């Protein structure tokens, strides 16, 4: 997976089947999101999201190591292949609602992907947002999972406190991200 790609070609996505069953973000859309002990945080001017660190966790990418379109990114590798990716994009489109932001985010999902769900969510610190779940098969390119590997993804998107769009995307190859960790990642989204 090449995180140097634009999110228009969006980082080759991946997520577990549990992504389809998650129902909300943050804590009732107010206050701060919970961050599990020992986790890192991708913190940007519009939104933050936390991720598991350590040998089986994610590693944050430097500005030089990620796409110029990503304000922050973290990857998890297994056997020298990227199997999970978390990215944050800011101002990726002009929109004045979470619904418009979701339409733009969906346009950035890989060709051949299938949208499996979309629902309203309320991340900590923010107003309404949209959650988009999708699936596709890995291309086998850019150091990602082997061709044909089932891939699932989740995007949480909306407007930050200044009315700019944000999109937090979590991608994982089948079996690469435990359901409990995915839920914690999505619940940790906090809008600034």
Coordinates of C-alpha atoms in Angstrom, one line a residue:
X1 CA 0.0 0.0 0.0
X2 CA 1.5 3.3 -1.0
X3 CA 0.4 6.1 1.4
X4 CA 2.1 8.5 -1.0
X5 CA -1.0 8.2 -3.3
X6 CA -3.7 10.8 -3.1
X7 CA -6.9 10.0 -1.3
X8 CA -8.5 10.4 -4.7
X9 CA -6.8 7.1 -5.4
X10 CA -7.1 6.7 -1.7
X11 CA -4.7 4.6 0.2
X12 CA -5.4 1.0 -0.6
X13 CA -8.0 0.2 2.0
X14 CA -8.4 -2.5 4.5
X15 CA -10.6 -3.3 7.6
X16 CA -12.2 -6.2 9.5
X17 CA -15.8 -7.4 9.2
X18 CA -16.4 -5.8 12.6
X19 CA -16.3 -2.4 10.9
X20 CA -19.8 -3.1 9.6
X21 CA -21.2 -3.5 13.1
X22 CA -19.9 -0.4 14.8
X23 CA -22.6 2.1 15.5
X24 CA -21.1 5.3 16.8
X25 CA -18.1 7.5 17.3
X26 CA -16.7 9.3 20.3
X27 CA -18.9 10.0 23.3
X28 CA -22.2 11.6 22.3
X29 CA -20.5 14.2 20.1
X30 CA -19.2 16.3 23.0
X31 CA -16.3 16.5 25.3
X32 CA -13.2 14.4 24.5
X33 CA -12.8 11.0 23.0
X34 CA -11.3 8.2 25.1
X35 CA -7.8 7.2 24.3
X36 CA -6.7 3.7 25.5
X37 CA -3.6 3.5 27.6
X38 CA -0.4 3.0 25.5
X39 CA -2.0 4.2 22.3
X40 CA -0.6 7.0 20.1
X41 CA -2.6 9.8 18.5
X42 CA -2.6 11.3 15.1
X43 CA -3.3 14.9 16.0
X44 CA -4.1 17.5 13.3
X45 CA -5.6 21.0 13.4
X46 CA -9.1 19.7 12.5
X47 CA -9.4 16.2 14.0
X48 CA -7.5 13.6 16.0
X49 CA -7.6 9.8 16.1
X50 CA -5.8 7.3 18.2
X51 CA -4.2 4.0 17.3
X52 CA -2.6 1.0 19.0
X53 CA 1.2 1.2 19.2
X54 CA 3.8 -1.5 19.8
X55 CA 5.0 -4.5 17.9
X56 CA 1.5 -5.5 16.7
X57 CA 0.3 -1.9 16.3
X58 CA 0.7 1.0 14.0
X59 CA 3.7 3.3 13.3
X60 CA 3.0 7.0 12.6
X61 CA 4.4 8.2 9.2
X62 CA 6.4 11.4 8.9
X63 CA 5.4 14.1 6.5
X64 CA 8.0 12.8 4.0
X65 CA 6.7 9.2 4.3
X66 CA 3.0 9.9 3.6
X67 CA 1.0 11.4 0.8
X68 CA 1.0 15.2 0.6
X69 CA -2.8 15.0 0.7
X70 CA -2.7 13.3 4.2
X71 CA -2.4 15.5 7.2
X72 CA -1.4 12.4 9.2
X73 CA -1.1 8.7 8.7
X74 CA -0.1 5.5 10.5
X75 CA 0.6 2.1 9.1
X76 CA 0.8 -1.5 10.4
X77 CA 3.1 -3.9 8.6
X78 CA 3.2 -7.7 8.6
X79 CA 5.8 -9.7 6.8
X80 CA 7.0 -6.5 5.1
X81 CA 3.6 -5.8 3.7
X82 CA 1.3 -2.9 4.8
X83 CA -1.9 -4.6 6.2
X84 CA -3.6 -1.7 8.0
X85 CA -3.6 2.1 7.4
X86 CA -5.1 5.0 9.2
X87 CA -5.2 8.4 7.4
X88 CA -6.5 11.8 8.1
X89 CA -7.3 14.3 5.4
X90 CA -8.3 17.9 5.9
X91 CA -10.0 20.3 3.5
X92 CA -10.2 17.5 0.8
X93 CA -13.3 19.1 -0.8
X94 CA -15.5 22.1 -0.5
X95 CA -18.6 21.1 1.4
X96 CA -21.0 22.6 3.8
X97 CA -22.5 19.4 5.3
X98 CA -21.4 16.0 6.5
X99 CA -23.5 14.5 3.7
X100 CA -21.6 16.4 1.0
X101 CA -18.3 15.4 2.6
X102 CA -19.4 11.8 2.6
X103 CA -20.2 12.0 -1.1
X104 CA -16.7 13.4 -1.8
X105 CA -15.1 10.8 0.4
X106 CA -16.9 8.0 -1.4
X107 CA -15.7 9.3 -4.7
X108 CA -12.1 8.7 -3.5
X109 CA -12.7 5.0 -2.8
X110 CA -11.0 2.6 -5.2
X111 CA -12.7 1.6 -8.4
X112 CA -14.7 -1.6 -7.9
X113 CA -15.3 -1.0 -4.2
X114 CA -18.7 -1.7 -2.8
X115 CA -20.3 0.7 -0.3
X116 CA -21.7 -1.6 2.4
X117 CA -23.2 1.0 4.7
X118 CA -23.5 4.7 5.5
X119 CA -24.9 6.2 8.7
X120 CA -25.0 9.3 10.8
X121 CA -22.4 9.4 13.7
X122 CA -21.4 12.1 16.2
X123 CA -17.7 12.1 17.0
X124 CA -16.4 13.7 20.2
X125 CA -16.2 17.5 20.0
X126 CA -18.1 17.7 16.7
X127 CA -21.5 18.0 15.1
X128 CA -23.0 15.4 13.0
X129 CA -20.7 13.3 10.7
X130 CA -21.1 10.4 8.4
X131 CA -19.6 7.0 8.6
X132 CA -19.1 5.1 5.3
X133 CA -18.2 1.4 5.3
X134 CA -16.9 -0.3 2.1
X135 CA -15.1 -3.4 0.8
X136 CA -12.9 -4.3 -2.1
X137 CA -10.2 -6.7 -3.2
X138 CA -6.5 -5.7 -2.8
X139 CA -4.6 -5.0 -6.0
X140 CA -1.3 -6.5 -4.7
X141 CA 0.5 -3.3 -5.6
X142 CA 2.5 -0.7 -3.6
X143 CA 3.5 -3.2 -0.8
X144 CA -0.1 -3.9 0.3
X145 CA -1.7 -7.3 0.8
X146 CA -1.5 -9.9 -2.0
X147 CA -3.8 -9.4 -5.0
X148 CA -7.4 -10.5 -4.3
X149 CA -7.1 -10.2 -0.5
X150 CA -10.5 -9.0 0.9
X151 CA -10.2 -5.5 2.2
X152 CA -12.7 -3.5 4.3
X153 CA -12.6 0.1 5.2
X154 CA -14.4 2.8 7.3
X155 CA -14.4 6.5 6.7
X156 CA -15.6 9.0 9.3
X157 CA -16.2 12.4 7.6
X158 CA -17.7 15.8 8.3
X159 CA -16.9 19.4 9.1
X160 CA -14.5 20.6 11.8
X161 CA -15.2 23.5 14.1
X162 CA -14.1 25.9 11.3
X163 CA -16.4 24.4 8.7
X164 CA -13.6 22.6 6.8
X165 CA -13.9 19.0 5.7
X166 CA -12.1 16.1 7.4
X167 CA -12.0 12.4 6.7
X168 CA -10.5 9.8 9.0
X169 CA -10.1 6.5 7.1
X170 CA -9.2 3.2 8.6
X171 CA -8.3 0.3 6.2
X172 CA -7.3 -3.2 7.0
X173 CA -6.8 -6.6 5.3
X174 CA -9.1 -9.3 6.5
X175 CA -7.9 -10.5 10.0
X176 CA -5.3 -7.6 10.3
X177 CA -7.2 -5.5 12.8
X178 CA -9.1 -6.9 15.8
X179 CA -12.7 -5.8 16.1
X180 CA -12.1 -4.3 19.5
X181 CA -9.2 -2.2 18.2
X182 CA -11.3 -0.9 15.3
X183 CA -14.0 0.1 17.6
X184 CA -11.6 2.0 19.9
X185 CA -10.0 3.7 16.8
X186 CA -13.4 4.9 15.6
X187 CA -14.5 5.9 19.1
X188 CA -11.3 7.9 19.5
X189 CA -12.1 10.3 16.6
X190 CA -12.3 13.9 18.1
X191 CA -13.1 17.0 16.1
X192 CA -11.3 20.3 16.9

